[in-house]
Amino acid sequence: MAEAIHSWSVDNVAKKLSGAKFGTEDDDWENKKEQGKAAAGAKWTADPAEALASARHEFGEHGGVNMSIEASATFTVMEPDTMRKMFAGELGPDRDFFVYSRHFNPTVLNLGRQMAAMEGTEAAYCTASGMSAISSVLLQLCPAGSHIVASRCLYGGTHALLSRFLPRAAAIRTTFVDVNDPAAVRAAITGETRVIYAETMSNPTLTVADIPALSAVAREKGVMLVVDNTFTPMVVSPARLGADVVVHSVSKFISGGADIIAGAICGPARLVNSMMDLQIGTLMLLGPTMNAKVAFEIAERLPHLPLRMKEHSSRAMIYATRMKTLGLSVVYPGLPDHPHHRLLQSIANSGYGFGGMLCVDMGTEERANRLLHHLQNTTQFGLIAVSLGYYETLMSCSGSSTSSEMSQEDKETAGISPGLVRMSVGYSGSVEQRWAQLEKAVAACRREEAALTPPAIPYGTNCA
Ligand SMILES: Cc1ncc(COP(=O)(O)O)c(C=O)c1O
């Protein structure tokens, strides 16, 4: 009985989910993925905003233009025998039969359909946080004692999950490598490896993963490529480039409001299906599913994500370019001097720029903190806060905040210097208003530093 409940789950629902993507509903997933890869190989030119707009629009119960929120945890049936049929796998979400919202919920499924359309995957399901999306996927794909090859440049929480939590909880080991070195990735893969894991654009160093090259290695070695696309929704579509699974911290750009913690898993229906298995499914058994009210909120924000990303990217490009003229050490993949500028150009969707994240290396934590202080408290350019994707600019010193889980050695390997200030560029106010605030804060830092430096002793005065 427990097994049967899954037979109708996402496999059938995926047919509803897949409308806006590759080919017909009858194509199998491997074919769709191949088509996606072929398209990616030739540089995918379609716009993810178009894919999102082609997803089925869900109307409200009374014809409302917005979908209704199915806020129920449990679902009733008219006849007792219907319950038996649902548990026997004869009736399911594809025919609007639901059992319990930790399993499937109609509103959360609708958001999943939008996410799948946007990322070009067969299916998607949404979770309570980005970390739960990542941990659930990895625990589903990697049995105890298995192995992961991961980028050495990752969000601190993910790094801790891989380097500390998974070895302790399930003897899953990770080898961290430079993922843009295919030979190193290949060499790190063992018979136990199940997953290659990378962030499209790494937190906080903004290195860009060569997803087509990683996908080629993953296929050659028969492992899954899982990509965290939190920094670059719309800008890059990893599944179109060959990633098997795309995960998101929806708490960031996708939400846009810095008010919700949420995540998403976009990938093959059979993966989401296995994650809902009553016996071994991580979504079903660890239970990090999304609340329907949260799913509704996010579904209302997705349609303007393309516009928001364009503005985040456009402003990040303007500030990065101008900050360089102030003599600051700027890291931004949109600048031609960024080591992965050309790579990002070659894999990015056109029209979305190079993303809304930039970094300034101030050399020391003290100087980084001085800049942060003036940017927030003197000129009101932005807010000293972790996270990203908000309409206000958010800024933090990564080494002592979001990457503080990492050892000093791991930070050095990842290129996280103590003075690295990460900025998520917002779009409130005008460009010139914000630029004037930024310039003023930099000038204030320089004045203060000049006052702190002991004056040079003029020649000829020291006769001792
Ligand atoms: C790249 C990346 N992935 C995942 C996460 C975790 O997401 P959440 O905070 O939604 O659990 C974060 C959080 O900062 C992140 O930056």
mmCIF file with all atom_site columns, N, CA and C and ligand atoms in Angstrom, residues 127-134 154-158 197 199-204 228-231 247-252 260-264 386-388 402 422, ligand 1:
data_model
loop_
_atom_site.group_PDB
_atom_site.id
_atom_site.type_symbol
_atom_site.label_atom_id
_atom_site.label_alt_id
_atom_site.label_comp_id
_atom_site.label_asym_id
_atom_site.label_entity_id
_atom_site.label_seq_id
_atom_site.pdbx_PDB_ins_code
_atom_site.Cartn_x
_atom_site.Cartn_y
_atom_site.Cartn_z
_atom_site.occupancy
_atom_site.B_iso_or_equiv
_atom_site.pdbx_formal_charge
_atom_site.auth_seq_id
_atom_site.auth_comp_id
_atom_site.auth_asym_id
_atom_site.auth_atom_id
_atom_site.pdbx_PDB_model_num
ATOM   1   N N  . THR A 1 127 ? 10.403 23.432 -1.566  1.00 0.00 ? 127 THR A N  1
ATOM   2   C CA . THR A 1 127 ? 10.747 23.000 -0.205  1.00 0.00 ? 127 THR A CA 1
ATOM   3   C C  . THR A 1 127 ? 10.734 24.190 0.758   1.00 0.00 ? 127 THR A C  1
ATOM   4   N N  . ALA A 1 128 ? 10.964 23.872 2.027   1.00 0.00 ? 128 ALA A N  1
ATOM   5   C CA . ALA A 1 128 ? 10.865 24.878 3.080   1.00 0.00 ? 128 ALA A CA 1
ATOM   6   C C  . ALA A 1 128 ? 12.062 25.826 3.098   1.00 0.00 ? 128 ALA A C  1
ATOM   7   N N  . SER A 1 129 ? 13.172 25.456 2.473   1.00 0.00 ? 129 SER A N  1
ATOM   8   C CA . SER A 1 129 ? 14.364 26.312 2.442   1.00 0.00 ? 129 SER A CA 1
ATOM   9   C C  . SER A 1 129 ? 15.293 25.817 1.338   1.00 0.00 ? 129 SER A C  1
ATOM   10  N N  . GLY A 1 130 ? 16.279 26.646 1.009   1.00 0.00 ? 130 GLY A N  1
ATOM   11  C CA . GLY A 1 130 ? 17.281 26.210 0.040   1.00 0.00 ? 130 GLY A CA 1
ATOM   12  C C  . GLY A 1 130 ? 18.089 25.047 0.592   1.00 0.00 ? 130 GLY A C  1
ATOM   13  N N  . MET A 1 131 ? 18.456 25.127 1.875   1.00 0.00 ? 131 MET A N  1
ATOM   14  C CA . MET A 1 131 ? 19.259 24.053 2.464   1.00 0.00 ? 131 MET A CA 1
ATOM   15  C C  . MET A 1 131 ? 18.507 22.727 2.457   1.00 0.00 ? 131 MET A C  1
ATOM   16  N N  . SER A 1 132 ? 17.180 22.779 2.678   1.00 0.00 ? 132 SER A N  1
ATOM   17  C CA . SER A 1 132 ? 16.443 21.507 2.660   1.00 0.00 ? 132 SER A CA 1
ATOM   18  C C  . SER A 1 132 ? 16.358 20.955 1.244   1.00 0.00 ? 132 SER A C  1
ATOM   19  N N  . ALA A 1 133 ? 16.322 21.847 0.238   1.00 0.00 ? 133 ALA A N  1
ATOM   20  C CA . ALA A 1 133 ? 16.332 21.361 -1.150  1.00 0.00 ? 133 ALA A CA 1
ATOM   21  C C  . ALA A 1 133 ? 17.657 20.646 -1.426  1.00 0.00 ? 133 ALA A C  1
ATOM   22  N N  . ILE A 1 134 ? 18.760 21.279 -1.021  1.00 0.00 ? 134 ILE A N  1
ATOM   23  C CA . ILE A 1 134 ? 20.092 20.714 -1.288  1.00 0.00 ? 134 ILE A CA 1
ATOM   24  C C  . ILE A 1 134 ? 20.287 19.400 -0.520  1.00 0.00 ? 134 ILE A C  1
ATOM   25  N N  . LEU A 1 154 ? 31.855 27.278 -2.595  1.00 0.00 ? 154 LEU A N  1
ATOM   26  C CA . LEU A 1 154 ? 30.427 27.048 -2.346  1.00 0.00 ? 154 LEU A CA 1
ATOM   27  C C  . LEU A 1 154 ? 29.965 27.900 -1.166  1.00 0.00 ? 154 LEU A C  1
ATOM   28  N N  . TYR A 1 155 ? 28.668 28.138 -1.105  1.00 0.00 ? 155 TYR A N  1
ATOM   29  C CA . TYR A 1 155 ? 28.054 28.772 0.067   1.00 0.00 ? 155 TYR A CA 1
ATOM   30  C C  . TYR A 1 155 ? 28.512 28.037 1.341   1.00 0.00 ? 155 TYR A C  1
ATOM   31  N N  . GLY A 1 156 ? 28.816 28.788 2.404   1.00 0.00 ? 156 GLY A N  1
ATOM   32  C CA . GLY A 1 156 ? 29.350 28.206 3.637   1.00 0.00 ? 156 GLY A CA 1
ATOM   33  C C  . GLY A 1 156 ? 28.484 27.092 4.211   1.00 0.00 ? 156 GLY A C  1
ATOM   34  N N  . GLY A 1 157 ? 27.169 27.262 4.160   1.00 0.00 ? 157 GLY A N  1
ATOM   35  C CA . GLY A 1 157 ? 26.264 26.246 4.703   1.00 0.00 ? 157 GLY A CA 1
ATOM   36  C C  . GLY A 1 157 ? 26.365 24.941 3.912   1.00 0.00 ? 157 GLY A C  1
ATOM   37  N N  . THR A 1 158 ? 26.448 25.071 2.595   1.00 0.00 ? 158 THR A N  1
ATOM   38  C CA . THR A 1 158 ? 26.569 23.876 1.753   1.00 0.00 ? 158 THR A CA 1
ATOM   39  C C  . THR A 1 158 ? 27.923 23.216 1.992   1.00 0.00 ? 158 THR A C  1
ATOM   40  N N  . TYR A 1 197 ? 28.776 18.347 -7.775  1.00 0.00 ? 197 TYR A N  1
ATOM   41  C CA . TYR A 1 197 ? 27.973 19.457 -7.232  1.00 0.00 ? 197 TYR A CA 1
ATOM   42  C C  . TYR A 1 197 ? 28.698 20.792 -7.418  1.00 0.00 ? 197 TYR A C  1
ATOM   43  N N  . GLU A 1 199 ? 27.957 25.390 -7.847  1.00 0.00 ? 199 GLU A N  1
ATOM   44  C CA . GLU A 1 199 ? 27.049 26.545 -7.948  1.00 0.00 ? 199 GLU A CA 1
ATOM   45  C C  . GLU A 1 199 ? 27.325 27.211 -9.297  1.00 0.00 ? 199 GLU A C  1
ATOM   46  N N  . THR A 1 200 ? 26.294 27.604 -9.995  1.00 0.00 ? 200 THR A N  1
ATOM   47  C CA . THR A 1 200 ? 26.485 28.252 -11.303 1.00 0.00 ? 200 THR A CA 1
ATOM   48  C C  . THR A 1 200 ? 27.440 29.425 -11.129 1.00 0.00 ? 200 THR A C  1
ATOM   49  N N  . MET A 1 201 ? 27.108 30.288 -10.171 1.00 0.00 ? 201 MET A N  1
ATOM   50  C CA . MET A 1 201 ? 28.004 31.390 -9.810  1.00 0.00 ? 201 MET A CA 1
ATOM   51  C C  . MET A 1 201 ? 28.211 31.252 -8.296  1.00 0.00 ? 201 MET A C  1
ATOM   52  N N  . SER A 1 202 ? 29.476 31.130 -7.897  1.00 0.00 ? 202 SER A N  1
ATOM   53  C CA . SER A 1 202 ? 29.726 30.709 -6.527  1.00 0.00 ? 202 SER A CA 1
ATOM   54  C C  . SER A 1 202 ? 29.539 31.836 -5.514  1.00 0.00 ? 202 SER A C  1
ATOM   55  N N  . ASN A 1 203 ? 29.082 31.414 -4.347  1.00 0.00 ? 203 ASN A N  1
ATOM   56  C CA . ASN A 1 203 ? 28.897 32.303 -3.207  1.00 0.00 ? 203 ASN A CA 1
ATOM   57  C C  . ASN A 1 203 ? 30.124 32.185 -2.304  1.00 0.00 ? 203 ASN A C  1
ATOM   58  N N  . PRO A 1 204 ? 30.901 33.218 -2.037  1.00 0.00 ? 204 PRO A N  1
ATOM   59  C CA . PRO A 1 204 ? 30.692 34.606 -2.463  1.00 0.00 ? 204 PRO A CA 1
ATOM   60  C C  . PRO A 1 204 ? 31.638 35.041 -3.580  1.00 0.00 ? 204 PRO A C  1
ATOM   61  N N  . ASP A 1 228 ? 23.493 24.410 -8.126  1.00 0.00 ? 228 ASP A N  1
ATOM   62  C CA . ASP A 1 228 ? 22.766 25.425 -7.348  1.00 0.00 ? 228 ASP A CA 1
ATOM   63  C C  . ASP A 1 228 ? 22.755 26.715 -8.164  1.00 0.00 ? 228 ASP A C  1
ATOM   64  N N  . ASN A 1 229 ? 21.550 27.123 -8.581  1.00 0.00 ? 229 ASN A N  1
ATOM   65  C CA . ASN A 1 229 ? 21.424 28.291 -9.465  1.00 0.00 ? 229 ASN A CA 1
ATOM   66  C C  . ASN A 1 229 ? 20.896 29.525 -8.721  1.00 0.00 ? 229 ASN A C  1
ATOM   67  N N  . THR A 1 230 ? 21.112 29.543 -7.401  1.00 0.00 ? 230 THR A N  1
ATOM   68  C CA . THR A 1 230 ? 20.549 30.613 -6.564  1.00 0.00 ? 230 THR A CA 1
ATOM   69  C C  . THR A 1 230 ? 20.974 32.013 -7.012  1.00 0.00 ? 230 THR A C  1
ATOM   70  N N  . PHE A 1 231 ? 22.243 32.176 -7.430  1.00 0.00 ? 231 PHE A N  1
ATOM   71  C CA . PHE A 1 231 ? 22.742 33.514 -7.780  1.00 0.00 ? 231 PHE A CA 1
ATOM   72  C C  . PHE A 1 231 ? 22.294 33.967 -9.172  1.00 0.00 ? 231 PHE A C  1
ATOM   73  N N  . VAL A 1 247 ? 19.018 23.199 -8.161  1.00 0.00 ? 247 VAL A N  1
ATOM   74  C CA . VAL A 1 247 ? 18.418 23.549 -6.870  1.00 0.00 ? 247 VAL A CA 1
ATOM   75  C C  . VAL A 1 247 ? 18.480 25.063 -6.689  1.00 0.00 ? 247 VAL A C  1
ATOM   76  N N  . HIS A 1 248 ? 17.555 25.563 -5.891  1.00 0.00 ? 248 HIS A N  1
ATOM   77  C CA . HIS A 1 248 ? 17.506 26.999 -5.631  1.00 0.00 ? 248 HIS A CA 1
ATOM   78  C C  . HIS A 1 248 ? 17.271 27.271 -4.160  1.00 0.00 ? 248 HIS A C  1
ATOM   79  N N  . SER A 1 249 ? 17.899 28.328 -3.669  1.00 0.00 ? 249 SER A N  1
ATOM   80  C CA . SER A 1 249 ? 17.395 28.970 -2.474  1.00 0.00 ? 249 SER A CA 1
ATOM   81  C C  . SER A 1 249 ? 16.411 30.014 -3.003  1.00 0.00 ? 249 SER A C  1
ATOM   82  N N  . VAL A 1 250 ? 15.131 29.696 -2.894  1.00 0.00 ? 250 VAL A N  1
ATOM   83  C CA . VAL A 1 250 ? 14.078 30.596 -3.384  1.00 0.00 ? 250 VAL A CA 1
ATOM   84  C C  . VAL A 1 250 ? 13.992 31.842 -2.490  1.00 0.00 ? 250 VAL A C  1
ATOM   85  N N  . SER A 1 251 ? 14.640 31.750 -1.318  1.00 0.00 ? 251 SER A N  1
ATOM   86  C CA . SER A 1 251 ? 14.665 32.872 -0.363  1.00 0.00 ? 251 SER A CA 1
ATOM   87  C C  . SER A 1 251 ? 15.331 34.125 -0.957  1.00 0.00 ? 251 SER A C  1
ATOM   88  N N  . LYS A 1 252 ? 16.040 33.992 -2.074  1.00 0.00 ? 252 LYS A N  1
ATOM   89  C CA . LYS A 1 252 ? 16.887 35.073 -2.587  1.00 0.00 ? 252 LYS A CA 1
ATOM   90  C C  . LYS A 1 252 ? 16.197 35.815 -3.733  1.00 0.00 ? 252 LYS A C  1
ATOM   91  N N  . ILE A 1 260 ? 10.886 35.640 2.961   1.00 0.00 ? 260 ILE A N  1
ATOM   92  C CA . ILE A 1 260 ? 10.457 34.238 2.896   1.00 0.00 ? 260 ILE A CA 1
ATOM   93  C C  . ILE A 1 260 ? 11.685 33.343 2.826   1.00 0.00 ? 260 ILE A C  1
ATOM   94  N N  . ILE A 1 261 ? 11.647 32.241 3.541   1.00 0.00 ? 261 ILE A N  1
ATOM   95  C CA . ILE A 1 261 ? 12.682 31.211 3.397   1.00 0.00 ? 261 ILE A CA 1
ATOM   96  C C  . ILE A 1 261 ? 12.044 30.064 2.620   1.00 0.00 ? 261 ILE A C  1
ATOM   97  N N  . ALA A 1 262 ? 12.659 29.701 1.492   1.00 0.00 ? 262 ALA A N  1
ATOM   98  C CA . ALA A 1 262 ? 12.074 28.659 0.641   1.00 0.00 ? 262 ALA A CA 1
ATOM   99  C C  . ALA A 1 262 ? 13.129 28.093 -0.300  1.00 0.00 ? 262 ALA A C  1
ATOM   100 N N  . GLY A 1 263 ? 12.818 26.936 -0.867  1.00 0.00 ? 263 GLY A N  1
ATOM   101 C CA . GLY A 1 263 ? 13.757 26.312 -1.802  1.00 0.00 ? 263 GLY A CA 1
ATOM   102 C C  . GLY A 1 263 ? 13.027 25.584 -2.907  1.00 0.00 ? 263 GLY A C  1
ATOM   103 N N  . ALA A 1 264 ? 13.790 25.105 -3.892  1.00 0.00 ? 264 ALA A N  1
ATOM   104 C CA . ALA A 1 264 ? 13.171 24.347 -4.987  1.00 0.00 ? 264 ALA A CA 1
ATOM   105 C C  . ALA A 1 264 ? 14.158 23.330 -5.537  1.00 0.00 ? 264 ALA A C  1
ATOM   106 N N  . VAL A 1 386 ? 23.143 39.762 5.599   1.00 0.00 ? 386 VAL A N  1
ATOM   107 C CA . VAL A 1 386 ? 23.425 38.637 4.709   1.00 0.00 ? 386 VAL A CA 1
ATOM   108 C C  . VAL A 1 386 ? 22.227 38.475 3.776   1.00 0.00 ? 386 VAL A C  1
ATOM   109 N N  . SER A 1 387 ? 22.302 37.487 2.926   1.00 0.00 ? 387 SER A N  1
ATOM   110 C CA . SER A 1 387 ? 21.277 37.169 1.931   1.00 0.00 ? 387 SER A CA 1
ATOM   111 C C  . SER A 1 387 ? 21.391 38.083 0.709   1.00 0.00 ? 387 SER A C  1
ATOM   112 N N  . LEU A 1 388 ? 20.500 37.870 -0.227  1.00 0.00 ? 388 LEU A N  1
ATOM   113 C CA . LEU A 1 388 ? 20.620 38.519 -1.529  1.00 0.00 ? 388 LEU A CA 1
ATOM   114 C C  . LEU A 1 388 ? 19.287 38.525 -2.260  1.00 0.00 ? 388 LEU A C  1
ATOM   115 N N  . THR A 1 402 ? 28.760 34.747 6.041   1.00 0.00 ? 402 THR A N  1
ATOM   116 C CA . THR A 1 402 ? 28.151 33.591 5.363   1.00 0.00 ? 402 THR A CA 1
ATOM   117 C C  . THR A 1 402 ? 29.136 32.483 5.006   1.00 0.00 ? 402 THR A C  1
ATOM   118 N N  . ARG A 1 422 ? 30.715 41.335 -0.076  1.00 0.00 ? 422 ARG A N  1
ATOM   119 C CA . ARG A 1 422 ? 29.790 40.867 -1.114  1.00 0.00 ? 422 ARG A CA 1
ATOM   120 C C  . ARG A 1 422 ? 28.575 41.789 -1.141  1.00 0.00 ? 422 ARG A C  1
HETATM 121 C C1 . LIG B 2 .   ? 24.096 29.701 -2.999  1.00 0.00 ? 1   LIG B C1 1
HETATM 122 C C2 . LIG B 2 .   ? 23.215 29.353 -1.839  1.00 0.00 ? 1   LIG B C2 1
HETATM 123 N N1 . LIG B 2 .   ? 22.625 28.150 -1.801  1.00 0.00 ? 1   LIG B N1 1
HETATM 124 C C3 . LIG B 2 .   ? 21.822 27.804 -0.774  1.00 0.00 ? 1   LIG B C3 1
HETATM 125 C C4 . LIG B 2 .   ? 21.597 28.649 0.279   1.00 0.00 ? 1   LIG B C4 1
HETATM 126 C C5 . LIG B 2 .   ? 20.702 28.219 1.410   1.00 0.00 ? 1   LIG B C5 1
HETATM 127 O O1 . LIG B 2 .   ? 19.430 28.737 1.224   1.00 0.00 ? 1   LIG B O1 1
HETATM 128 P P1 . LIG B 2 .   ? 18.352 28.962 2.393   1.00 0.00 ? 1   LIG B P1 1
HETATM 129 O O2 . LIG B 2 .   ? 18.864 30.048 3.262   1.00 0.00 ? 1   LIG B O2 1
HETATM 130 O O3 . LIG B 2 .   ? 17.098 29.304 1.656   1.00 0.00 ? 1   LIG B O3 1
HETATM 131 O O4 . LIG B 2 .   ? 18.240 27.676 3.126   1.00 0.00 ? 1   LIG B O4 1
HETATM 132 C C6 . LIG B 2 .   ? 22.173 29.905 0.276   1.00 0.00 ? 1   LIG B C6 1
HETATM 133 C C7 . LIG B 2 .   ? 21.942 30.831 1.403   1.00 0.00 ? 1   LIG B C7 1
HETATM 134 O O5 . LIG B 2 .   ? 22.571 31.848 1.544   1.00 0.00 ? 1   LIG B O5 1
HETATM 135 C C8 . LIG B 2 .   ? 23.011 30.271 -0.819  1.00 0.00 ? 1   LIG B C8 1
HETATM 136 O O6 . LIG B 2 .   ? 23.600 31.473 -0.882  1.00 0.00 ? 1   LIG B O6 1
#
